[in-house]
Structures are given as structure tokens and as C-alpha cells.
Coordinates of C-alpha atoms and ligand atoms in Angstrom, one line a residue:
M12 CA -0.1 0.0 -0.1
P13 CA 2.5 2.6 -1.1
N14 CA 2.1 6.2 -0.2
I15 CA 2.4 8.5 -3.2
L16 CA 2.7 12.3 -3.4
L17 CA 1.4 13.9 -6.7
V18 CA 2.6 17.2 -7.4
G19 CA 0.7 19.3 -10.2
N20 CA -3.0 20.6 -10.5
G21 CA -3.5 20.2 -14.1
A22 CA -5.5 17.8 -16.5
R23 CA -2.2 15.8 -17.2
E24 CA -1.6 15.3 -13.1
H25 CA -5.6 14.3 -13.2
A26 CA -4.7 11.6 -15.6
I27 CA -1.7 10.5 -13.5
A28 CA -3.8 10.5 -10.3
E29 CA -6.3 8.1 -12.2
A30 CA -3.3 5.9 -13.4
V31 CA -1.7 5.8 -10.2
M32 CA -5.3 5.0 -8.5
R33 CA -5.8 2.1 -11.2
S34 CA -3.0 0.4 -9.6
S35 CA -3.9 -3.1 -7.8
Q36 CA -1.3 -2.1 -5.2
N37 CA -4.1 0.1 -3.4
P38 CA -2.2 3.2 -3.3
R39 CA -2.9 6.1 -1.2
L40 CA -2.3 9.4 -3.1
F41 CA -1.6 12.7 -1.5
S42 CA -1.5 15.8 -3.8
F43 CA 0.3 19.1 -3.6
M44 CA -1.4 21.5 -6.0
K45 CA -1.3 25.3 -6.3
A46 CA -4.9 25.1 -7.2
N47 CA -7.7 22.7 -6.2
N48 CA -8.5 20.4 -8.8
P49 CA -11.5 18.6 -8.0
G50 CA -10.8 15.6 -10.0
I51 CA -7.4 15.1 -8.3
A52 CA -8.9 16.2 -5.2
S53 CA -11.6 13.3 -5.4
L54 CA -9.0 10.7 -6.0
S55 CA -6.7 11.8 -3.1
E56 CA -6.7 11.1 0.5
K57 CA -5.5 14.2 1.5
I58 CA -4.4 17.5 -0.5
K59 CA -2.3 20.7 0.2
I60 CA -2.6 23.6 -2.0
G61 CA 0.7 25.8 -2.2
S62 CA 3.5 27.1 -4.5
Y63 CA 5.5 25.2 -6.5
S64 CA 8.4 27.3 -5.2
D65 CA 7.7 26.5 -1.6
L66 CA 9.9 23.2 -1.5
D67 CA 9.6 23.4 2.4
A68 CA 5.9 22.9 2.4
I69 CA 6.1 20.1 -0.4
T70 CA 8.9 18.5 1.6
A71 CA 6.9 18.5 4.8
F72 CA 3.7 17.3 3.2
A73 CA 5.8 14.5 1.9
K74 CA 7.4 13.5 5.1
E75 CA 4.0 14.3 7.3
N76 CA 2.4 11.6 5.0
K77 CA 5.2 9.4 5.2
I78 CA 5.5 9.2 1.2
D79 CA 7.2 6.1 -0.1
F80 CA 7.6 8.0 -3.6
A81 CA 6.5 11.1 -5.6
V82 CA 5.5 11.7 -9.2
I83 CA 6.0 15.2 -10.5
G84 CA 3.6 16.3 -13.2
P85 CA 4.6 20.1 -14.4
E86 CA 7.9 21.7 -15.1
D87 CA 7.6 24.3 -12.6
P88 CA 8.4 22.4 -9.5
L89 CA 11.2 20.3 -11.7
N90 CA 13.2 23.6 -12.7
N91 CA 12.5 24.9 -9.0
G92 CA 14.6 21.7 -8.1
V93 CA 11.7 19.8 -6.1
V94 CA 13.2 16.3 -6.9
D95 CA 16.5 17.5 -5.1
A96 CA 14.7 18.9 -2.1
L97 CA 12.7 15.6 -1.5
A98 CA 16.0 13.6 -1.9
K99 CA 17.4 15.4 1.0
S100 CA 14.7 14.0 3.0
G101 CA 15.3 10.3 1.3
I102 CA 12.1 10.6 -0.6
S103 CA 12.6 9.4 -4.6
A104 CA 10.6 10.8 -7.5
V105 CA 9.4 9.8 -10.7
G106 CA 11.0 13.2 -12.2
P107 CA 14.3 14.6 -13.2
T108 CA 16.7 16.7 -11.0
K109 CA 16.9 20.3 -11.5
N110 CA 20.3 19.6 -13.1
L111 CA 18.7 17.1 -15.5
A112 CA 15.5 18.8 -16.0
R113 CA 17.6 21.5 -18.1
L114 CA 16.6 19.0 -20.7
E115 CA 13.5 21.4 -21.0
T116 CA 14.4 24.1 -18.9
S117 CA 17.5 25.5 -20.8
K118 CA 16.9 25.0 -24.8
S119 CA 20.8 26.0 -25.4
F120 CA 22.0 23.1 -22.9
T121 CA 20.0 20.4 -24.9
R122 CA 20.9 21.8 -28.2
N123 CA 24.6 21.7 -27.1
L124 CA 24.3 18.0 -25.5
V125 CA 23.0 17.0 -28.7
N126 CA 25.5 18.5 -30.8
K127 CA 28.6 17.4 -28.4
Y128 CA 27.6 13.8 -28.5
N129 CA 27.2 14.0 -32.1
I130 CA 23.5 12.7 -31.8
L131 CA 21.4 13.3 -34.9
G132 CA 18.4 15.7 -35.1
N133 CA 20.0 19.2 -34.0
P134 CA 19.0 22.1 -36.8
Q135 CA 21.6 24.6 -37.6
Y136 CA 21.6 26.5 -34.3
K137 CA 23.6 29.0 -32.5
V138 CA 23.2 30.6 -29.0
F139 CA 23.6 34.1 -28.5
T140 CA 24.0 36.2 -25.2
S141 CA 24.3 39.8 -27.6
M142 CA 23.3 40.7 -30.8
D143 CA 27.0 40.4 -32.0
G144 CA 26.6 37.6 -34.9
V145 CA 23.0 37.5 -35.1
E146 CA 22.5 39.2 -38.4
V147 CA 25.1 37.3 -40.1
F148 CA 23.6 33.9 -38.8
L149 CA 20.2 35.0 -39.7
N150 CA 21.6 35.5 -43.3
K151 CA 22.4 31.8 -43.5
L152 CA 19.0 30.3 -42.6
E153 CA 16.2 29.8 -45.2
G154 CA 13.5 29.9 -42.5
I155 CA 14.5 31.1 -38.7
V156 CA 12.9 29.9 -35.7
L157 CA 13.7 32.3 -32.3
K158 CA 13.7 30.8 -29.0
P159 CA 14.2 32.3 -25.3
D160 CA 16.5 30.3 -23.4
G161 CA 14.0 29.5 -20.4
L162 CA 10.7 27.9 -19.5
T163 CA 8.2 29.9 -21.9
G164 CA 5.0 27.6 -21.0
G165 CA 5.3 26.3 -24.7
K166 CA 4.4 29.8 -26.1
G167 CA 7.7 31.5 -26.5
V168 CA 9.0 30.3 -29.6
L169 CA 8.9 32.6 -32.4
V170 CA 8.7 31.1 -35.8
Q171 CA 9.2 32.8 -39.5
G172 CA 5.7 32.8 -41.1
D173 CA 3.7 32.7 -37.9
H174 CA 5.1 35.4 -35.9
F175 CA 7.4 37.4 -38.3
S176 CA 8.1 37.8 -41.8
I177 CA 11.3 39.2 -42.8
K178 CA 14.5 39.3 -41.4
E179 CA 14.4 42.9 -40.4
E180 CA 11.4 41.9 -37.8
A181 CA 13.4 39.0 -36.6
L182 CA 16.1 41.3 -35.7
K183 CA 14.0 43.3 -33.3
L184 CA 12.4 40.2 -31.9
C185 CA 16.1 38.9 -30.9
E186 CA 16.7 42.5 -29.3
Q187 CA 13.7 42.1 -27.3
I188 CA 14.4 38.3 -26.2
L189 CA 17.9 39.5 -25.2
S190 CA 16.8 42.7 -23.4
G191 CA 14.5 40.6 -21.2
G192 CA 17.6 39.0 -19.7
S193 CA 17.6 35.5 -21.4
S194 CA 20.0 34.1 -23.9
L195 CA 18.8 33.6 -27.3
I196 CA 18.8 30.6 -29.3
V197 CA 18.2 30.9 -33.2
E198 CA 17.5 28.0 -35.2
E199 CA 16.8 26.8 -38.6
K200 CA 13.1 26.5 -39.3
F201 CA 12.0 22.7 -40.4
D202 CA 9.2 21.9 -42.6
G203 CA 7.2 18.8 -41.8
E204 CA 4.8 17.0 -39.6
E205 CA 5.2 16.9 -35.8
F206 CA 4.7 14.4 -33.2
S207 CA 4.9 14.0 -29.7
L208 CA 7.1 10.9 -28.3
Q209 CA 6.5 10.5 -24.5
C210 CA 9.3 8.0 -23.2
L211 CA 10.0 6.7 -19.8
C212 CA 13.4 6.8 -18.6
D213 CA 14.9 5.1 -15.7
G214 CA 18.7 6.5 -16.5
K215 CA 19.6 3.6 -18.6
T216 CA 16.7 2.4 -20.2
V217 CA 14.2 4.2 -22.6
V218 CA 10.8 2.9 -23.1
G219 CA 8.4 4.6 -26.1
T220 CA 4.9 4.9 -25.3
P221 CA 2.3 5.5 -28.4
L222 CA 2.9 8.5 -30.5
V223 CA 0.5 11.3 -30.2
Q224 CA 0.1 14.8 -32.3
D225 CA -0.6 18.0 -30.3
H226 CA -2.6 20.8 -31.9
K227 CA -1.1 24.0 -30.8
R228 CA -3.2 26.6 -32.6
R229 CA -6.1 28.0 -31.0
F230 CA -8.6 27.6 -34.0
D231 CA -9.7 24.9 -36.6
G232 CA -7.6 24.7 -39.4
D233 CA -4.4 25.4 -37.3
R234 CA -5.2 29.0 -37.4
G235 CA -4.6 31.5 -34.7
P236 CA -2.2 31.9 -32.0
N237 CA -0.3 29.1 -30.3
T238 CA -1.6 27.6 -27.0
G239 CA -0.2 25.4 -24.5
G240 CA -2.3 22.8 -27.0
M241 CA -5.7 22.5 -27.5
G242 CA -6.1 18.7 -27.9
S243 CA -4.5 16.0 -29.3
F244 CA -5.3 12.4 -31.2
S245 CA -3.5 8.9 -31.1
L246 CA -4.2 5.8 -33.1
P247 CA -4.7 1.9 -32.3
D248 CA -1.4 1.3 -34.0
H249 CA 0.0 3.6 -31.9
S250 CA 1.7 5.5 -34.9
M251 CA 0.8 8.3 -37.1
P252 CA -0.1 8.0 -40.4
F253 CA 2.2 10.2 -41.9
L254 CA 5.1 8.4 -40.2
K255 CA 7.2 5.6 -41.4
S256 CA 8.4 3.2 -38.9
S257 CA 11.9 4.3 -39.4
D258 CA 11.0 7.7 -38.1
I259 CA 9.8 6.3 -34.8
E260 CA 12.9 4.3 -34.8
A261 CA 14.6 7.7 -35.2
G262 CA 12.9 9.5 -32.2
L263 CA 13.6 6.5 -30.4
E264 CA 17.4 6.3 -31.1
I265 CA 17.9 10.1 -30.6
T266 CA 16.1 9.9 -26.9
R267 CA 18.2 6.8 -26.0
Q268 CA 21.3 8.5 -26.9
V269 CA 20.3 11.8 -25.1
A270 CA 19.7 9.9 -22.0
A271 CA 23.1 8.1 -22.2
A272 CA 25.0 11.6 -23.0
L273 CA 23.0 13.1 -19.8
L274 CA 24.4 10.4 -17.6
K275 CA 27.8 10.8 -18.7
E276 CA 27.5 14.7 -18.6
T277 CA 26.2 14.6 -15.2
G278 CA 26.6 11.3 -13.4
I279 CA 23.1 11.2 -12.4
P280 CA 20.4 9.1 -14.0
Y281 CA 17.3 10.7 -15.5
K282 CA 14.2 9.2 -13.7
G283 CA 11.4 10.3 -15.2
V284 CA 9.8 11.2 -18.6
M285 CA 11.4 12.4 -21.5
Y286 CA 8.8 13.9 -24.1
G287 CA 10.6 14.6 -27.4
G288 CA 8.9 17.0 -29.7
F289 CA 9.9 15.8 -33.2
I290 CA 9.5 16.8 -36.7
A291 CA 9.4 14.5 -39.5
T292 CA 11.3 16.6 -42.4
K293 CA 12.6 15.5 -45.9
D294 CA 15.8 14.8 -44.6
G295 CA 14.4 12.6 -41.6
V296 CA 13.3 13.1 -37.9
K297 CA 14.5 16.2 -36.4
L298 CA 14.3 17.3 -32.7
L299 CA 12.3 20.4 -31.8
E300 CA 12.7 20.5 -28.5
Y301 CA 12.5 17.8 -25.0
N302 CA 10.1 18.3 -22.3
A303 CA 11.2 16.9 -19.0
R304 CA 7.3 15.7 -18.1
F305 CA 4.5 14.2 -19.5
G306 CA 2.6 16.5 -22.5
D307 CA -0.3 18.2 -21.6
P308 CA -2.8 17.3 -23.0
E309 CA -0.8 13.8 -24.6
A310 CA -0.8 12.5 -21.0
M311 CA -4.4 12.2 -21.5
N312 CA -3.9 10.1 -24.6
I313 CA -1.5 7.5 -23.3
L314 CA -2.1 6.9 -19.6
P315 CA -5.6 5.9 -19.9
L316 CA -4.4 3.1 -22.5
L317 CA -2.1 1.6 -20.0
K318 CA -2.1 -2.3 -19.4
T319 CA 0.6 -2.2 -17.1
D320 CA 0.6 -0.9 -13.4
F321 CA 1.7 2.5 -13.4
V322 CA 2.5 2.3 -9.9
E323 CA 4.9 -0.8 -10.8
I324 CA 6.4 1.5 -13.7
C325 CA 7.3 4.3 -11.2
K326 CA 8.9 1.8 -9.1
H327 CA 10.9 0.6 -11.8
I328 CA 11.9 3.8 -13.0
I329 CA 13.2 4.6 -9.6
D330 CA 14.8 1.3 -9.0
G331 CA 16.5 1.6 -12.5
T332 CA 14.9 -1.5 -13.6
L333 CA 12.8 -0.6 -16.5
D334 CA 14.5 -3.1 -18.7
K335 CA 13.1 -5.9 -16.6
L336 CA 9.3 -4.6 -16.9
K337 CA 7.0 -5.3 -20.0
I338 CA 5.1 -2.2 -20.6
E339 CA 2.0 -2.6 -22.7
F340 CA -0.6 -0.2 -23.8
E341 CA -4.1 -0.9 -25.1
H342 CA -4.4 -0.6 -29.0
K343 CA -7.1 1.9 -29.2
A344 CA -7.7 5.2 -30.7
T345 CA -8.1 8.4 -28.6
V346 CA -9.1 11.9 -29.1
C347 CA -8.6 14.8 -26.6
K348 CA -10.3 18.1 -26.7
Y349 CA -9.7 20.7 -24.2
V350 CA -12.5 22.9 -23.4
V351 CA -11.3 26.4 -22.9
P352 CA -12.5 29.7 -22.0
K353 CA -13.8 31.6 -25.2
G354 CA -11.0 34.3 -24.6
Y355 CA -8.2 31.8 -24.3
G356 CA -5.1 32.8 -26.3
L357 CA -6.7 35.8 -27.2
P358 CA -5.3 39.6 -26.3
A359 CA -6.6 41.1 -22.8
D360 CA -8.7 43.4 -24.7
H361 CA -10.5 41.2 -27.0
P362 CA -14.1 41.4 -25.9
D363 CA -14.2 37.3 -25.1
A364 CA -11.3 38.1 -22.6
A365 CA -13.8 39.1 -19.8
S366 CA -15.2 35.8 -19.8
S367 CA -12.1 33.8 -18.9
K368 CA -13.3 33.4 -15.0
A369 CA -17.0 33.0 -16.0
K370 CA -19.2 30.0 -14.0
I371 CA -19.6 26.9 -16.1
E372 CA -21.7 23.8 -15.8
V373 CA -20.4 20.3 -16.4
G374 CA -23.1 18.0 -17.4
N375 CA -22.9 14.0 -18.3
V376 CA -20.0 13.7 -20.5
G377 CA -21.5 10.1 -21.9
K378 CA -18.7 7.7 -22.4
A379 CA -16.2 10.1 -22.6
R380 CA -13.5 10.6 -20.0
L381 CA -13.2 14.1 -18.2
Y382 CA -9.8 15.7 -17.0
Y383 CA -10.1 18.9 -14.9
S384 CA -7.5 21.7 -15.7
S385 CA -7.7 25.4 -14.9
V386 CA -10.9 25.4 -13.1
D387 CA -11.6 27.0 -9.7
K388 CA -14.3 24.9 -7.4
K389 CA -16.0 27.3 -5.2
D390 CA -19.0 26.8 -2.7
D391 CA -21.6 28.0 -5.5
G392 CA -19.9 25.8 -8.4
L393 CA -17.1 25.6 -11.1
Y394 CA -15.2 28.8 -12.5
L395 CA -12.8 29.1 -15.3
S396 CA -9.8 30.2 -14.0
S397 CA -8.2 31.6 -17.5
S398 CA -6.5 28.8 -19.2
R399 CA -7.5 25.7 -21.0
A400 CA -10.3 24.3 -18.4
I401 CA -11.3 20.6 -19.1
G402 CA -10.0 17.9 -21.1
I403 CA -12.4 15.6 -22.7
V404 CA -11.3 12.2 -24.1
G405 CA -12.8 9.4 -26.4
I406 CA -11.3 6.1 -26.3
A407 CA -12.4 3.6 -28.7
D408 CA -11.2 0.7 -31.2
T409 CA -11.2 3.3 -34.0
L410 CA -10.5 7.2 -34.6
E411 CA -13.9 7.7 -35.8
E412 CA -16.0 6.2 -32.6
A413 CA -13.1 7.9 -30.1
R414 CA -13.8 11.2 -31.9
N415 CA -17.8 10.9 -31.8
I416 CA -17.5 10.1 -28.0
T417 CA -15.3 13.3 -27.7
S418 CA -17.5 15.5 -29.8
E419 CA -20.6 14.5 -27.6
G420 CA -18.5 14.8 -24.3
V421 CA -17.0 18.6 -25.0
K422 CA -21.2 19.5 -25.4
A423 CA -21.8 18.7 -21.6
V424 CA -19.9 21.7 -20.6
K425 CA -21.5 24.7 -20.7
G426 CA -20.9 28.1 -20.3
H427 CA -18.7 31.0 -22.2
V428 CA -16.3 28.2 -23.5
D429 CA -14.7 26.8 -27.0
Y430 CA -13.1 23.8 -28.4
R431 CA -11.4 22.9 -31.8
E432 CA -13.9 20.7 -33.7
D433 CA -11.4 19.3 -36.3
I434 CA -9.1 17.7 -33.8
G435 CA -8.8 13.9 -34.9
T436 CA -10.9 14.5 -38.1
D437 CA -10.1 12.5 -41.1
A438 CA -9.9 15.7 -43.3
L439 CA -7.2 17.2 -41.1
I440 CA -5.4 13.8 -40.6
Q441 CA -5.2 13.8 -44.8
K442 CA -3.8 17.2 -44.8
R443 CA -1.0 16.0 -42.3
I444 CA -0.4 12.8 -44.9
D445 CA -0.4 15.1 -48.2
H446 CA 1.9 17.7 -46.4
M447 CA 4.3 14.7 -45.7
S448 CA 4.0 13.2 -49.2
K449 CA 4.7 16.6 -50.9
I450 CA 7.9 16.9 -48.6
R451 CA 8.9 13.5 -49.6
K452 CA 8.1 13.9 -53.0
E453 CA 6.2 10.4 -52.9
Ligands
LIG721 N1 1.6 19.5 -25.5 C1 2.8 20.3 -25.0 C2 3.4 20.5 -24.1 O1 2.9 19.7 -23.1 O2 4.2 21.1 -23.6

């Protein structure tokens, strides 16, 4: 009967909490959240609300509840060093130390690591701490991507064609990033199709999970501003229809080599999730970025499909024995859609922005699963709290069935909310397939 601490309060953590509580080991869940997620709270024996930078409060909560191990959901507490703080009290965690979490928290660290160990997948890139040489490097690139070197909540990356058009605009944005105190990474832009490969890692062994495609843009047809992710889908064969099996193997091999490089570089085994954001291009699979955690929404696609006991997986990650465990997922399709405030992702002066903290009602979601994210449960009901509110997930033998379950489920959330209609539709997936065929000149 292990006592497990979960840190995090989003839909990803709601899905983790559910996976923990499905375990046959009768776990007791203790959750540290920065806001009360009613879904996580309902699965937890005890909750504590606090700040993810208050490491003393997290550690005290863990000690007081005799925690056997912790699972860390989001990047912020990882960046704050929660795994290191828990380790000082003898508590192990699924999640990397602060040093290893640089895989996500420092884009330059990861690019330089991949470069140093001659691992495939990097773009042409350069890291700048001043404007010296920026223009010369921009002139060498056909398409440009600009990244501040830190956590940006998935929204800080600036891509030519989406956020700016000409070099002069890029130069201004570079100046802005540098004047904000962060270093700047300038990269070559890739053309291709993106996929999320979330791998489990115990420091030595890397285990892939079903591939997922996230949809970052706010509106149907991949229009509008980038968001944390409006929804995602996965398929029964655990692949994506625009990928070759060699693409998946390439993503896995890059991740295996990065895990080995991290161990060599730091001497510390990476225990947690290495979520690679990859892109299939005409020249093969390239690495966009790593995250040091499950994806949100992608966790909602894969965790409900786990056939293997999640608590057992966590124990093997912590013990460094993942090679001894067979990890299996159901061969089903999943479609996840985020229900968001209508004003989500829109400028603060947009008329819909005012409603981003409005009250909502949640009815019967039918066969769909519901994962709470940014909601605020008050005495008189449930309120939006500005960001992605509720993840609705359909799971079925076919994509069509999964999509229908999700489409019915999202209608149960009433209020000033919105969601994308087109996630997991045949038309959107065909667009991806056609795009990839064109790139590969098939
Ligand atoms: N799906 C994007 C993220 O989790 O960062």
C-alpha cells in the first residue's frame, strides 16, 4: 500500500492521479497543488494547496504523510528543484533533478548536448547572449526560429511565417528577447509534421509510449495564436499515418542517445519522462525540443491506455529496472479536446477575454473521460480560471468512434467556452498525410 505524492494540478496530473489509483497495489494518493483541481482532489486521500516554489512545504507534506515516492507532473516544480529537495529527505521521485530538468528548462543546454555527443536531429543553430553575429547567422538560414533560453509555457518560440515575416522583424525580436535577460537561440526552421514521443526513462533504459499529435493553434484549421495545446489524438497502431516506422525508431534512438549523454555529462541517472517534440522532414526526423515531463494534453491520450500497472512502472523507474518490466498499452484510438474559455489565447483587450473566469456547468459527458485542468471549485460551483479548463477524451477501437465520443462529451460543458471541432478528423489527418507526401516527393 504505497503512499504516493503527486505534485501538480492540471489535466495531465488528473490523468496521472487516475493511472495511480487504477493500480492493484492499493496506493494512497497525497496531492500538492497550486489550485484545487476537483478531479485530483476526489482521488486523493489528502490535498495541500501551496506554491510550487515552496519546497519546504512540499517536503513537509511528503514527510508528514510518510510518502514512499513522488510523481512530479509539471515543469515548474522540476525547475525549482523539488526532486533534489525531496531526495534530501530520502524521498525518491519520478521526475528529473533540477540539473537534469535542463533538458527542458534550457534549450541551449539540450542543443549543445546533442551537438557535443554527435546525436542526430539538431537544426543549424547558434546561442547568443548579445546581438553580435546575430544578423550574419540569420542571413545563413532559409527559415528562422527564435527561442528564449528558458521556460516559456510552450508559447515563447517565434517562428518565421507565423510570428514574423522578414529578417528585420526577426532582428527586432532578437533584441527584445535579449533585453528580457534571457539568452537567445536562433535555429533553422524545419518543414514537416510534428509528433510527440513520450518516453519513460530510468537513467539507462528508454521505453517509448504511443505516439500522439498535439494541436497547438487556437482555432480550427491550425489558425490563430499558439496555445499550450488545444487537443490531441493517437491511433490504435500507436503510430501516426504520416510517419514511417523508421521515423519512430529515429525518435527513439535520439532519445536513447540523449539519455546516455545526460548520464555521461552529469553522472546522475535521468528518472522520469523524456518527452521529445519531433518533426518528420524531408531529411528525416529532427528534434524540436525535449520536455522533462508528460505532455499536456498528450498524457491524457496515453495514460488511460496503460495495461501495465502505473505504480509498478514508477517503482521500476526509481529502481533503475525498467528493462525488467514489459510495458503495454491498449491498441485503441484516443481523441482529446480541451474545453477552454472563449477568450483563451486572445489578447487581453478582446471582448471574449473578460469571460475567462466565468462560471461553467458540467453535465454528463457520456462515454467520454473528463480531466479537470484550470478550474476553480468554489462553494457555488465551478469557475474557469483563464487557461485550458477541461480535457475531454474519447477512447475507442476506431478513430471515428473515439472522435464521436469526444464530440458528444465536449457538449456537456456549458458556459462561455470553446474547443476545436477538427481534432482527429479525417480531413485534418489527410492534410497532414498530403503535406508529408509532398515534402517527401512521393
Ligand atoms: N503539449 C505541449 C506540452 O505539453 O508542452
